Short mmCIF file of C-alpha atoms and ligand atoms in Angstrom, two decimals:
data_model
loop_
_atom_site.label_atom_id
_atom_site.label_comp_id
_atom_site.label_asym_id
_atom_site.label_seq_id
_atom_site.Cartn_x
_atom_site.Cartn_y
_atom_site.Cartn_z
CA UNK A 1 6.41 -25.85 -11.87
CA UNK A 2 7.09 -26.66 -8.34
CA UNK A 3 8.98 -24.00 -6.05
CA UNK A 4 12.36 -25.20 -4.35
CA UNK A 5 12.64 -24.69 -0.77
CA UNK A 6 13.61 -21.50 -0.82
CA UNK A 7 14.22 -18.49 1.89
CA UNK A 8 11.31 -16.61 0.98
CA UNK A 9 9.39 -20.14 1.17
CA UNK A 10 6.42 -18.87 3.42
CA UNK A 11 2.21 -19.61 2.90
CA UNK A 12 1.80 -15.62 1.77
CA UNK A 13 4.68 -16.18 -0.93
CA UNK A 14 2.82 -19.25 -2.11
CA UNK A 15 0.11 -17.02 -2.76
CA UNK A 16 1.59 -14.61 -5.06
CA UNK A 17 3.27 -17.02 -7.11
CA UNK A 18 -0.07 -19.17 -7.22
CA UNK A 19 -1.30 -16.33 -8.70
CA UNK A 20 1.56 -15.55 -10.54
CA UNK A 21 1.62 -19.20 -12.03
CA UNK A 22 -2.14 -19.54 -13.02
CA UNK A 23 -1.86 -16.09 -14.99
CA UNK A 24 1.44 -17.29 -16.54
CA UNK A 25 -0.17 -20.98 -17.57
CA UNK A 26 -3.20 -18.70 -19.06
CA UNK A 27 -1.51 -16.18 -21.16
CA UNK A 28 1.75 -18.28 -22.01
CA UNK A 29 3.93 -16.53 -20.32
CA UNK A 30 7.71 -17.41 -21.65
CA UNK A 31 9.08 -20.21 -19.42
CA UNK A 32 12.29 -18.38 -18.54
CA UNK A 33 10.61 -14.93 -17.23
CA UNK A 34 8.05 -17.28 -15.91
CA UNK A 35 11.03 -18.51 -13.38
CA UNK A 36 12.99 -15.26 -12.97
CA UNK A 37 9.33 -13.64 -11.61
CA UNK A 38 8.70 -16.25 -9.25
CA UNK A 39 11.35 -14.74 -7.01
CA UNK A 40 12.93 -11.15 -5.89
CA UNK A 41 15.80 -9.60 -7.35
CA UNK A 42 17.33 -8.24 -4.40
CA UNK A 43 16.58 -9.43 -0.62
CA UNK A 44 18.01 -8.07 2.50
CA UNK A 45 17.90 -9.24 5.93
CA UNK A 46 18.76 -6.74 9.09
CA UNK A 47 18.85 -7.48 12.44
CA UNK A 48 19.81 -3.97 14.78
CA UNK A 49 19.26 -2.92 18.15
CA UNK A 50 17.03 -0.38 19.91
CA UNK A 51 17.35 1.31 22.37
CA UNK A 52 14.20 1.45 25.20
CA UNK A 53 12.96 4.61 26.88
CA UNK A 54 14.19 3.08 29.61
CA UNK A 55 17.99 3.56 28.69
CA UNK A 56 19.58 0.27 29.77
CA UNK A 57 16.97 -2.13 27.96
CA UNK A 58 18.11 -2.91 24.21
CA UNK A 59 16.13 -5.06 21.72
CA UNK A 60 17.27 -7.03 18.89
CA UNK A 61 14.73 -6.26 15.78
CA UNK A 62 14.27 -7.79 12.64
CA UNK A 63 14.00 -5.50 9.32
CA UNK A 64 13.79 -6.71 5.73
CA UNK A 65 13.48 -5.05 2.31
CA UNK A 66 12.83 -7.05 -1.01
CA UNK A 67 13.19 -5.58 -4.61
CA UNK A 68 10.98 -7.76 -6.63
CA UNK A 69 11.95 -6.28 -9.89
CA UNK A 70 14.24 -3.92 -11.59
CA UNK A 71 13.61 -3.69 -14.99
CA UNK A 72 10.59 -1.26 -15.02
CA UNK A 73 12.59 2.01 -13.24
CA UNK A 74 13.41 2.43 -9.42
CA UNK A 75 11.23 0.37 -7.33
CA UNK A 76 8.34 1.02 -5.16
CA UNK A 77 6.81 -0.33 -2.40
CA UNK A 78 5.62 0.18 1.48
CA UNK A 79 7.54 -0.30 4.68
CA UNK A 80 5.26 -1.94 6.80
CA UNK A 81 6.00 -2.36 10.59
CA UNK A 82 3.99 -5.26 12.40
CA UNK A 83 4.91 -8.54 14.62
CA UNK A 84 4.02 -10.95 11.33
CA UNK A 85 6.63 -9.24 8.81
CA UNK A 86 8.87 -12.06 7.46
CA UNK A 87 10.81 -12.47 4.52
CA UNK A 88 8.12 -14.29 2.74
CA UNK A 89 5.73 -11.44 3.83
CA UNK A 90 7.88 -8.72 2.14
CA UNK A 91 8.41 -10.90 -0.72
CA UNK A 92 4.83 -11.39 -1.69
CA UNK A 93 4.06 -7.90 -1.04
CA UNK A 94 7.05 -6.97 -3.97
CA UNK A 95 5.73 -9.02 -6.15
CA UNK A 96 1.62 -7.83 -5.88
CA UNK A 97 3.63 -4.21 -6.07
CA UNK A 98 5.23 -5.06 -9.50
CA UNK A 99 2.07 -6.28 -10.93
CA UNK A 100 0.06 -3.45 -9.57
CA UNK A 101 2.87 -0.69 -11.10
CA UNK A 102 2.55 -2.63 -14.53
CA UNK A 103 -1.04 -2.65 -14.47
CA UNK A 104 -1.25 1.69 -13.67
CA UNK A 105 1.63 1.86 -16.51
CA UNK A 106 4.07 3.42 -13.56
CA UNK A 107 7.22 2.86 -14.10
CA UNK A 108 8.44 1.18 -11.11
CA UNK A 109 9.37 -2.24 -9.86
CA UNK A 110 7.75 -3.57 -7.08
CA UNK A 111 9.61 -3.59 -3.66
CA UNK A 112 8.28 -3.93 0.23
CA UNK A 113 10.35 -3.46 3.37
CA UNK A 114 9.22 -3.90 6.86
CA UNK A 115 10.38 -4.42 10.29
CA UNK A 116 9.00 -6.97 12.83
CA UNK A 117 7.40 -5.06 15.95
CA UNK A 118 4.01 -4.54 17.33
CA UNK A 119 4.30 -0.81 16.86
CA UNK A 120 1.73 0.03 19.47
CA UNK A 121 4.25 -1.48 21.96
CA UNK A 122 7.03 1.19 21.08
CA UNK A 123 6.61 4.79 22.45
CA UNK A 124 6.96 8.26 19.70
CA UNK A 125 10.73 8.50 20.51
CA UNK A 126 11.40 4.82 20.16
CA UNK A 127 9.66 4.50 17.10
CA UNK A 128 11.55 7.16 15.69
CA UNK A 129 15.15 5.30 16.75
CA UNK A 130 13.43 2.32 15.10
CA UNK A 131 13.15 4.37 11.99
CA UNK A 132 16.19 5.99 11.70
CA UNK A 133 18.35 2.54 12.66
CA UNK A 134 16.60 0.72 9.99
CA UNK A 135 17.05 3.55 7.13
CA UNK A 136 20.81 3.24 8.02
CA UNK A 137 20.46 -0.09 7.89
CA UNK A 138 19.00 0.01 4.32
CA UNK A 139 20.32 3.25 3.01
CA UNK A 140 22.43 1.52 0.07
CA UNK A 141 19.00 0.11 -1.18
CA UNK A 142 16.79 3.32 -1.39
CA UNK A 143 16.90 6.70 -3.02
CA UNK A 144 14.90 8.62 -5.64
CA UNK A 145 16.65 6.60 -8.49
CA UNK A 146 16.72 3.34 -6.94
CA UNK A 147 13.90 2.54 -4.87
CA UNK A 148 11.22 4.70 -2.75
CA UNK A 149 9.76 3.78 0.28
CA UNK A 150 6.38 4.86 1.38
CA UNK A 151 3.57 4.04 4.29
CA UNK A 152 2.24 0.70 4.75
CA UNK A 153 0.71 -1.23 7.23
CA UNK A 154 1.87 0.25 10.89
CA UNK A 155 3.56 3.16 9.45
CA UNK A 156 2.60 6.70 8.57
CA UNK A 157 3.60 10.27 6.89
CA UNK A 158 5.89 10.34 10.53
CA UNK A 159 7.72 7.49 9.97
CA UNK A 160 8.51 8.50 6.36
CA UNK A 161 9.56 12.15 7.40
CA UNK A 162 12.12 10.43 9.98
CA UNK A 163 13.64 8.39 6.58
CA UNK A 164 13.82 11.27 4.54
CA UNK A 165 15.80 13.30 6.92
CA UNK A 166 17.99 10.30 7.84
CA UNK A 167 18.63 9.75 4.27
CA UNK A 168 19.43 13.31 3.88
CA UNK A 169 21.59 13.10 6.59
CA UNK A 170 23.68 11.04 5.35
CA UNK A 171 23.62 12.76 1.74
CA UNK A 172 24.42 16.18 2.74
CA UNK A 173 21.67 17.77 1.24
CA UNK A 174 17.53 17.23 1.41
CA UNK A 175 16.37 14.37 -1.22
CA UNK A 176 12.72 14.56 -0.51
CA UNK A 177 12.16 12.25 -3.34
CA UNK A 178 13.60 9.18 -1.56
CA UNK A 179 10.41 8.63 -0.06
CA UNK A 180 6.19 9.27 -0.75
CA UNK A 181 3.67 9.42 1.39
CA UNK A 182 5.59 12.65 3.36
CA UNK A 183 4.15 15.43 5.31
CA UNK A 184 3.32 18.17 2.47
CA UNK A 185 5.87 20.21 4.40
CA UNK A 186 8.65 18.55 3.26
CA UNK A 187 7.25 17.86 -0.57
CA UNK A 188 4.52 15.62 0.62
CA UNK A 189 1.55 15.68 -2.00
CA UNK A 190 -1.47 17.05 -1.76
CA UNK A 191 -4.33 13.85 -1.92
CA UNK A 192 -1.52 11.33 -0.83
CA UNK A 193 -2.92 10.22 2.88
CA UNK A 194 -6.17 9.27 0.96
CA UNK A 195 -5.71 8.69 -2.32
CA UNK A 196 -5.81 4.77 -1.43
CA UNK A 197 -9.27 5.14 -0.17
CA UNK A 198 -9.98 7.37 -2.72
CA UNK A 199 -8.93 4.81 -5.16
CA UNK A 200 -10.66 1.81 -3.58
CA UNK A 201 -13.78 3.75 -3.37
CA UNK A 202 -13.50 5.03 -7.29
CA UNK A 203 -13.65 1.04 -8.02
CA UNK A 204 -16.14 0.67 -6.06
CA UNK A 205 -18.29 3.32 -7.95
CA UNK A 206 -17.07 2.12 -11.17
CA UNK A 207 -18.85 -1.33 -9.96
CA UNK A 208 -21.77 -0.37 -8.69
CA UNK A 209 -22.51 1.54 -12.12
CA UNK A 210 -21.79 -1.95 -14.22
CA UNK A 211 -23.53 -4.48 -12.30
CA UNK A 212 -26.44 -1.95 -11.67
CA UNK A 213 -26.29 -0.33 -7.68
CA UNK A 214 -27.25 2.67 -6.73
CA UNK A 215 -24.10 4.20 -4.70
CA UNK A 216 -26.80 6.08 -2.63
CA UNK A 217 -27.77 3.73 0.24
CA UNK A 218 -25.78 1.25 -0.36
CA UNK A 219 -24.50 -1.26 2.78
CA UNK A 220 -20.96 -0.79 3.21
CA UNK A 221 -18.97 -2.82 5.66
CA UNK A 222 -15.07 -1.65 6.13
CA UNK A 223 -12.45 -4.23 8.07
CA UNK A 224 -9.73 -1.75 9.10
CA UNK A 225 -9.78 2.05 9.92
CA UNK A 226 -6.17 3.02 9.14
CA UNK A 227 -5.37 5.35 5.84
CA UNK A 228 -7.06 3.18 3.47
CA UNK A 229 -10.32 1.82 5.45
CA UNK A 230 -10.64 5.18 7.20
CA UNK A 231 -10.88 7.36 4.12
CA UNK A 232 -12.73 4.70 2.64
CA UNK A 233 -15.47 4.99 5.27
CA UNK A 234 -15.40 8.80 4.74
CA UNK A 235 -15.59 8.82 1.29
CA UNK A 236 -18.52 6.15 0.95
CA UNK A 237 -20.63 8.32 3.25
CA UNK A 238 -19.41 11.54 0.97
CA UNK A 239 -21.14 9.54 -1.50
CA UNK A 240 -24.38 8.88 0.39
CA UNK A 241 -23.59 4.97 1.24
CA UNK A 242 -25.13 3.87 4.38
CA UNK A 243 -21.71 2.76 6.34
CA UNK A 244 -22.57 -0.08 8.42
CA UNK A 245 -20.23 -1.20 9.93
CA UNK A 246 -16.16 -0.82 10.81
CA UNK A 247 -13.69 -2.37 12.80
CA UNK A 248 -9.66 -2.02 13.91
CA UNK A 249 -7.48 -4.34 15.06
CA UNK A 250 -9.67 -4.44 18.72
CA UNK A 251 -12.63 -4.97 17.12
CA UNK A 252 -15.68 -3.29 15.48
CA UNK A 253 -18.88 -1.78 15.04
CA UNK A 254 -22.05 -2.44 13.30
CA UNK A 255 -25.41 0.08 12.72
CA UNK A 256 -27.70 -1.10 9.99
CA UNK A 257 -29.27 2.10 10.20
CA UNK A 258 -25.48 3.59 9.30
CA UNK A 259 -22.67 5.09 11.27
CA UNK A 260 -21.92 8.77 10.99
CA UNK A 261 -18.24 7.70 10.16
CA UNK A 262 -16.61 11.69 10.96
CA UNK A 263 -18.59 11.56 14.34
CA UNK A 264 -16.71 8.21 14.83
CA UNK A 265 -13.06 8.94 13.70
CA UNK A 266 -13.60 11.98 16.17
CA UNK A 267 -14.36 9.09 18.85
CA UNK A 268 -11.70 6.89 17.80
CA UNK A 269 -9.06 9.52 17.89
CA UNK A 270 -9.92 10.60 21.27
CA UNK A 271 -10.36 6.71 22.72
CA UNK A 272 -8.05 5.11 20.32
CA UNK A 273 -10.37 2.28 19.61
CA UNK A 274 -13.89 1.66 18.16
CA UNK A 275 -15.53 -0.51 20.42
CA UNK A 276 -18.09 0.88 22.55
CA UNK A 277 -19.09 3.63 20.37
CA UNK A 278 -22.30 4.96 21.80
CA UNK A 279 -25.21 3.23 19.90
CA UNK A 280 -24.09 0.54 18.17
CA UNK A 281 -23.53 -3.15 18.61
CA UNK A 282 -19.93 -4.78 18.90
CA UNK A 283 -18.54 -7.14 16.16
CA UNK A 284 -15.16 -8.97 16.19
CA UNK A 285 -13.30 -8.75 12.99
CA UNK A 286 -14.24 -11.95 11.68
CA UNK A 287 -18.51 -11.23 12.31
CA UNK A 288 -17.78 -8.24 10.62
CA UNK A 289 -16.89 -10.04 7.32
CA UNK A 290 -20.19 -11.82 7.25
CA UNK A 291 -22.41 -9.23 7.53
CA UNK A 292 -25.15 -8.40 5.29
CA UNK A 293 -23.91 -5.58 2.94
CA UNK A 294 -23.80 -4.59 -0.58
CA UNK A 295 -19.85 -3.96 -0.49
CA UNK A 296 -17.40 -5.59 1.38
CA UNK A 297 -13.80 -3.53 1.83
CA UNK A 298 -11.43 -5.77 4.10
CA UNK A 299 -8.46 -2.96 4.30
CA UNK A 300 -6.75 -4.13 7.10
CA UNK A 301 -4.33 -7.37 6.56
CA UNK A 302 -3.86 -10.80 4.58
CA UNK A 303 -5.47 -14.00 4.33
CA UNK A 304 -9.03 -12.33 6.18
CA UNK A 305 -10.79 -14.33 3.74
CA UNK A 306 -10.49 -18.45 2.62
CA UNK A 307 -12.03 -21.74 2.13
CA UNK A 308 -13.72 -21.48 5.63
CA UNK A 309 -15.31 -18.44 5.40
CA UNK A 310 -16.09 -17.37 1.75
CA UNK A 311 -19.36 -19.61 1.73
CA UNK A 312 -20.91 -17.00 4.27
CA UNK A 313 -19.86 -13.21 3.16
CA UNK A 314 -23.24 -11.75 2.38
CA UNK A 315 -21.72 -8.76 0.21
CA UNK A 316 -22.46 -8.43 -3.76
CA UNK A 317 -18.83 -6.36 -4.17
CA UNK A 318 -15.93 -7.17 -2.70
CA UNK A 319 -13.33 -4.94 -3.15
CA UNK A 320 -10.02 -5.06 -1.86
CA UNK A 321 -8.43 -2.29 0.34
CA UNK A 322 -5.35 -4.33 1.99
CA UNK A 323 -3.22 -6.44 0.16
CA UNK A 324 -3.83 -10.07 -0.41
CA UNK A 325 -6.81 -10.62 1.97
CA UNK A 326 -8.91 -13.20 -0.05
CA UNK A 327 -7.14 -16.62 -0.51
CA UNK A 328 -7.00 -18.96 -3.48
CA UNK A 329 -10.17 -21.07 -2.20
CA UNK A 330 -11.80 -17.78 -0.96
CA UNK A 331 -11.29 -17.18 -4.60
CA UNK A 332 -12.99 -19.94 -6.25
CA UNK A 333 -16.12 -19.77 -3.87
CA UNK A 334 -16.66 -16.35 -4.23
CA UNK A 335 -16.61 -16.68 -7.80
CA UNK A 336 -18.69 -19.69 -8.14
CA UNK A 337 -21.18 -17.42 -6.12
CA UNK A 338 -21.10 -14.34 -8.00
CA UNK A 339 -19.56 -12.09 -6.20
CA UNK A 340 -17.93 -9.49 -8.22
CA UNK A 341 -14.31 -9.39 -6.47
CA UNK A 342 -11.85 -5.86 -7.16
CA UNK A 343 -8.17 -7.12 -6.73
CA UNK A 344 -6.47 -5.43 -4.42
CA UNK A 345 -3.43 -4.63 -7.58
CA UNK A 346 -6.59 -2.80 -8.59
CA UNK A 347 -8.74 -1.48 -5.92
CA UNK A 348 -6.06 -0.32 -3.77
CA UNK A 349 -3.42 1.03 -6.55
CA UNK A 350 -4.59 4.99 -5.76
CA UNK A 351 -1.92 5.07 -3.31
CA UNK A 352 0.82 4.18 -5.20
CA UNK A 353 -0.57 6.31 -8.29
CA UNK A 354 -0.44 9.70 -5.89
CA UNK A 355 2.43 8.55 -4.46
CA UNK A 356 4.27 8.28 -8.27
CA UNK A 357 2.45 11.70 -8.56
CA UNK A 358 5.06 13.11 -5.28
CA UNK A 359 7.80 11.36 -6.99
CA UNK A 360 7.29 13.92 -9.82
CA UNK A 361 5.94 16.57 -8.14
CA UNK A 362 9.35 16.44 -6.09
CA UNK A 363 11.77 15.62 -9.21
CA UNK A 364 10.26 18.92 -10.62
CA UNK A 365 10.00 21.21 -7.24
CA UNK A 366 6.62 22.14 -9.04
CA UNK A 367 3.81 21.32 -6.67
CA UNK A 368 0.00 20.63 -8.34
CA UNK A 369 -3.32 21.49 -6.03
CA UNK A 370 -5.21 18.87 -4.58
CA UNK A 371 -8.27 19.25 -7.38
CA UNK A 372 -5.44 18.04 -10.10
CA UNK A 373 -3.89 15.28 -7.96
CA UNK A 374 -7.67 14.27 -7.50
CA UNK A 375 -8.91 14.65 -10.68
CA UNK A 376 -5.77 12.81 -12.14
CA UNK A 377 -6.24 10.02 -9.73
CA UNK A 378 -9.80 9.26 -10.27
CA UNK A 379 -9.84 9.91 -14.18
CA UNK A 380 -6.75 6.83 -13.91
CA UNK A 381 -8.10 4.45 -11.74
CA UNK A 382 -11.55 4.11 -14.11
CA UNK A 383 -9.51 4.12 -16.62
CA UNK A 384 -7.65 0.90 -15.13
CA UNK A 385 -11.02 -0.20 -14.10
CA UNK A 386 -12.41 -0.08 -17.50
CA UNK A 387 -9.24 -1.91 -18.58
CA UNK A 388 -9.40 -4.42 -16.51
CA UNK A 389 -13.14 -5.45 -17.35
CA UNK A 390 -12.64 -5.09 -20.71
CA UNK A 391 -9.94 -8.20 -20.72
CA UNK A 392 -11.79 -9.73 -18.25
CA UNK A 393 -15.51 -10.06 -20.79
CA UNK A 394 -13.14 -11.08 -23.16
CA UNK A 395 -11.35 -13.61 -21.89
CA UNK A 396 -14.55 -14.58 -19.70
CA UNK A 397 -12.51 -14.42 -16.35
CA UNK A 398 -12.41 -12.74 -13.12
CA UNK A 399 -11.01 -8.91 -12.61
CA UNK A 400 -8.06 -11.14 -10.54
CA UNK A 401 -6.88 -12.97 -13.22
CA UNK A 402 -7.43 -10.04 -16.01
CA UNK A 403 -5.89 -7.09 -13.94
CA UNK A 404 -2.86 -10.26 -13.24
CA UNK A 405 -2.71 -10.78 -17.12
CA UNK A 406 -2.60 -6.89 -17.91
CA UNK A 407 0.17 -6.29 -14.89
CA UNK A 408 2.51 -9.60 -16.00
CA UNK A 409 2.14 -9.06 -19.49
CA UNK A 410 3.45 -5.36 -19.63
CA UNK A 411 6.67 -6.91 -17.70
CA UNK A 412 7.09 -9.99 -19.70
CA UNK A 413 6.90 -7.29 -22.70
CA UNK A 414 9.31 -5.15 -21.10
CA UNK A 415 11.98 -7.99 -20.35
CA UNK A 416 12.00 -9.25 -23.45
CA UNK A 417 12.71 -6.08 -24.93
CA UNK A 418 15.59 -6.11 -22.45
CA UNK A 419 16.67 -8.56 -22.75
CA UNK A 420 19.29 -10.51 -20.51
CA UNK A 421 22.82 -9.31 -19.37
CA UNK A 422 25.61 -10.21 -20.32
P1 LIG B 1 -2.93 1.40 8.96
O1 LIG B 1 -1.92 0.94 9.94
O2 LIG B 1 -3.14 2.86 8.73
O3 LIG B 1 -4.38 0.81 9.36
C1 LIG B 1 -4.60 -0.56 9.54
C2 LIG B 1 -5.95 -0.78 10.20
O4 LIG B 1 -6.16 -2.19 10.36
C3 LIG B 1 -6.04 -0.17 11.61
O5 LIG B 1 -7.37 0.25 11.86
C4 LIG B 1 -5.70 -1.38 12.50
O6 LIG B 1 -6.23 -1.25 13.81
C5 LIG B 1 -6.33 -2.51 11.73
N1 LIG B 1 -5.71 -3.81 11.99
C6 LIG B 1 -4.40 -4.07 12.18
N2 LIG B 1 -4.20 -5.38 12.43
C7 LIG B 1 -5.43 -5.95 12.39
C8 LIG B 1 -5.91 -7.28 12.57
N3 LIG B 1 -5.07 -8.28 12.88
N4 LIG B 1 -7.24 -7.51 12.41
C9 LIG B 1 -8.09 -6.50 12.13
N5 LIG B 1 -7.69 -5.23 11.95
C10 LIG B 1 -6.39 -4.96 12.07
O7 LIG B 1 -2.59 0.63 7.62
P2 LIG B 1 -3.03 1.02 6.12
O8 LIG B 1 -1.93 1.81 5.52
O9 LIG B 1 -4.43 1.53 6.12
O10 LIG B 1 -2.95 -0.42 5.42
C11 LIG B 1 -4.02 -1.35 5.50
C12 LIG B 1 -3.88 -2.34 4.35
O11 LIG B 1 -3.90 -1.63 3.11
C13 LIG B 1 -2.58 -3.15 4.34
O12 LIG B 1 -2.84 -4.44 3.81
C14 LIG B 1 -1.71 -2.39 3.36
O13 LIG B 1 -0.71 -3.20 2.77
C15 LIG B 1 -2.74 -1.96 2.35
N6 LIG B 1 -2.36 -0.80 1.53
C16 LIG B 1 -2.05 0.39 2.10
C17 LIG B 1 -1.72 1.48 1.28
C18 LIG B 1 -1.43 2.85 1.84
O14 LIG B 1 -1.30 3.78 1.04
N7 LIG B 1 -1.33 3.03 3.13
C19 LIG B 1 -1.68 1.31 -0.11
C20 LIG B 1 -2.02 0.07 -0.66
C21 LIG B 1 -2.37 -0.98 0.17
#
C-alpha cells in the first residue's frame, strides 16, 4: 500500500507505518484495519500565545495532541515539549504507544501530545503558563476516561502537576487521574519517575541471561540522562555493570574503567551538564554510539541510529530506552550482524505499565508501596520479555517484528470483535 499525502506525512510517521506495514504483510493483517491503523483517530492542532517574563513580549507556540486509537479504553501517551515536535512526530509516537499498550495487555489506546519549544529557553514561570495554556487548549481531549497524559521528552512530574490542577480547575473538583507520572503528593505513584529505566534495565537482564552475559561487569553505554537514561545508569551500576559511558543533549562522557554514575548525577545537577566531569574523556553523542560496550541504551531521541552508522556500533545488546531511535536500515544491519536489538514498545514500556498502575491506584484512592509497584513491574516486563522471544524463535524473527506482531494482533483482535459503527 502506498500512503496518500497526508497531514501527518512526515519521515518519523513513515517509520511507524513501515513498521506497521511489514508486521501487517507478515501476520495477514485484515486489509481494512490494515488502513484504519495507518493513521490517528483524532488529531488536533493549537497554536496559543505566551506570555514572556518580560511582560510585553508574546510568542506564538505550536501544540498538538494525536489519539491513535480508541478502541482499547482511554488513551495514553506522553506530552513531550521540544523544538522538533510536529504533527508527524506526535503521530508516530501514538501509534508506537498503541502497539506498546497491546503488547503489556493495558487497556489503553495510544495517544502523544507535545508542544514545539526548546524548553531550556523558557524560564519556571513561563513554562508553567506554557502548561496551563496548552491544557486549556486541549482540555476537551483529556481526562481519566478519555485520555491521560503523562511525561515525555522535555517534560516532568512539574509539568504534569500544573495539568492536573488546570484540569481541576476547570472541573471544580481534583481529578488526579487525568494525568500519570504526578508528584506522589497529589496521587503520584510510588516507582513512577523510574519505572522506565527500571523497565529498560529488566530487559536488559532478561537478555543478558539468554544469550549468556554476566550482568556483573558488563560495558554499558547510555545516550541520554533524563528519567529513562538516568535511572538506567543507576540501576545498571545497582547491578554491578561497569557504566562507561553517558551523554545529554551537550555531550558526554566515557571511562572504560566505569563511571560512578550517583557521584555524576550529583555533578550534573549542580553544573547542569556532563561534560567536563573530572576524570574522564569527552564524547559527542554520536562517538558515544560507537563505543565498545556490551549494551547499548540510546534513551534520548529518534532516528540516533541508521544506514550510516549501524555498520560501526560495537555493542552485543541494544536495547531501546527512547522511542524510535534505530531506523529501518539501522534495522537490517544490525540484524544481519547479530546484534540482539530490545524494541523500544518493549524495553521502554515500564513507564507506561507504572503509570497504568497510578491510573488505578488513583481510580481506587488506595495507594500500594513502592516494593509492590516494583515487584509488579519487573515480574510484567519478563513476562513480556519472555513473550516476545517466544514468538520471535518461532517465527524465526527479530524481538521488533515479534513484540509488533503480539501488539497489532491483540488490536486487530479487538476491532474485529468491535466491530464498525454504524
Ligand atoms: P528527559 O527530558 O528526562 O531526558 C532526555 C535526555 O536526553 C536528557 O539528558 C537530554 O539532555 C538528552 N537529549 C535531549 N536532546 C538530545 C539530543 N538531541 N541529543 C542527545 N541527547 C539529547 O526525557 P525522557 O523522559 O528521559 O525521555 C527520553 C526518551 O525516552 C524519549 O524518546 C521518550 O519518548 C522516551 N520515553 C520516555 C518515557 C518516560 O517515562 N519518561 C517512557 C517511554 C519512553
Amino acid at each position: 500500500m502506498t500512503a496518500p499525502k497526508l497531514e501527518w506525512d512526515t519521515p518519523m510517521y513513515r517509520l511507524a507505518v513501515a513498521q506497521l506495514d511489514q508486521t501487517a504483510a507478515q501476520i495477514g493483517l485484515d486489509e481494512n484495519i490494515w488502513e484504519r491503523l495507518r493513521t490517528p483517530q483524532r488529531a488536533l492542532v493549537v497554536s496559543f500565545p505566551v506570555r514572556r517574563d518580560n511582560y510585553d513580549e508574546v510568542d506564538t507556540v505550536f501544540g498538538y495532541r494525536v489519539q491513535h486509537l480508541l478502541t482499547m479504553g482511554p488513551t495514553k501517551g506522553g506530552i513531550r515539549y521540544d523544538e522538533d515536535v510536529d504533527l508527524g512526530e506526535t503521530t508516530a509516537l501514538s501509534m508506537w504507544m498503541t502497539w506498546k499498550c497491546a503488547l503489556m495487555g493495558l487497556p489503553f489506546g495510544g495517544a502523544k501530545g507535545g508542544v514545539r519549544i526548546d524548553p531550556r529557553t523558557y524560564s519556571e514561570k513561563e513554562l508553567q503558563r506554557i502548561t496551563r495554556r496548552y491544557t486549556s487548549e486541549i482540555i476537551d481531549m483529556i481526562g481519566p476516561d478519555r485520555d491521560i497524559p503523562a511525561p515525555d521528552l522535555g517534560t516532568n512530574e512539574q509539568t504534569m502537576a500544573w495539568i492536573m490542577d488546570t484540569y481541576s480547575q476547570q472541573k471544580g473538583h481534583s481529578v488526579p487521574g487525568v494525568v500519570t507520572g504526578k508528584p506522589i503528593e497529589i496521587g503520584g505513584s510510588l516507582g513512577r519517575r523510574e519505572a522506565t529505566g527500571r523497565g529498560v534495565m529488566t530487559c536488559v537482564s532478561e537478555a543478558c541471561r539468554h544469550l549468556g552475559i554476566a550482568i556483573e561487569g558488563a560495558r554499558v553505554v547510555v545516550q541520554g540522562f533524563g528519567q529513562v537514561g538516568g535511572t538506567a545508569a543507576r540501576i545498571a551500576q545497582d547491578l554491578g555493570a561497569r557504566v562507561v559511558a553517558v551523554s545529554d543533549v551537550g555531550g558526554g562522557v566515557h571511562d572504560p574503567n566505569g563511571l560512578d554514575v550517583r557521584r555524576l548525577e550529583s555533578w550534573h545537577a549542580e553544573h547542569r551538564k556532563l561534560v567536563d566531569f573530572p576524570g574522564t574523556e569527552c564524547v559527542s553523542n554520536a562517538e558515544i554510539l560507537e563505543l565498545p560496550c556490551d549494551v547499548l541504551i540510546p534513551a534520548a531521541i529518534q532516528n540516533q541510529i541508521t544506514g550510516e552508522n549501524a555498520g560501526r556500533l560495537q555493542c552485543r545488546i541494544l536495547a531501546e530506552g527512547a522511542n524510535g531511535p534505530t531506523d529501518l536500515a539501522a534495522d537490517r544491519i544490525l540484524r544481519e550482524r547479530g546484534v540482539f536489538v530490545v524494541p523500544d514498545i518493549l524495553a521502554n514500556a515500564g513507564g507506561v505499565t507504572v503509570s497504568y498502575f497510578e491510573w488505578v491506584q488513583d481510580a481506587q484512592q488506595y495507594f500500594w508501596s513502592e516494593e509492590e509497584v516494583n515487584t509488579r513491574l519487573i515480574s510484567i516486563m519478563q513476562r513480556a520479555f519472555r513473550d516476545v522471544l517466544g514468538v520471535a524463535e518461532a517465527q524465526g524473527t527479530d524481538l521488533r517484528t515479534a513484540a509488533m506482531m503480539r501488539g497489532v494482533r491483540r488490536v486487530a483482535e479487538a476491532k474485529r470483535r468491535r466491530g464498525v459503527f454504524p
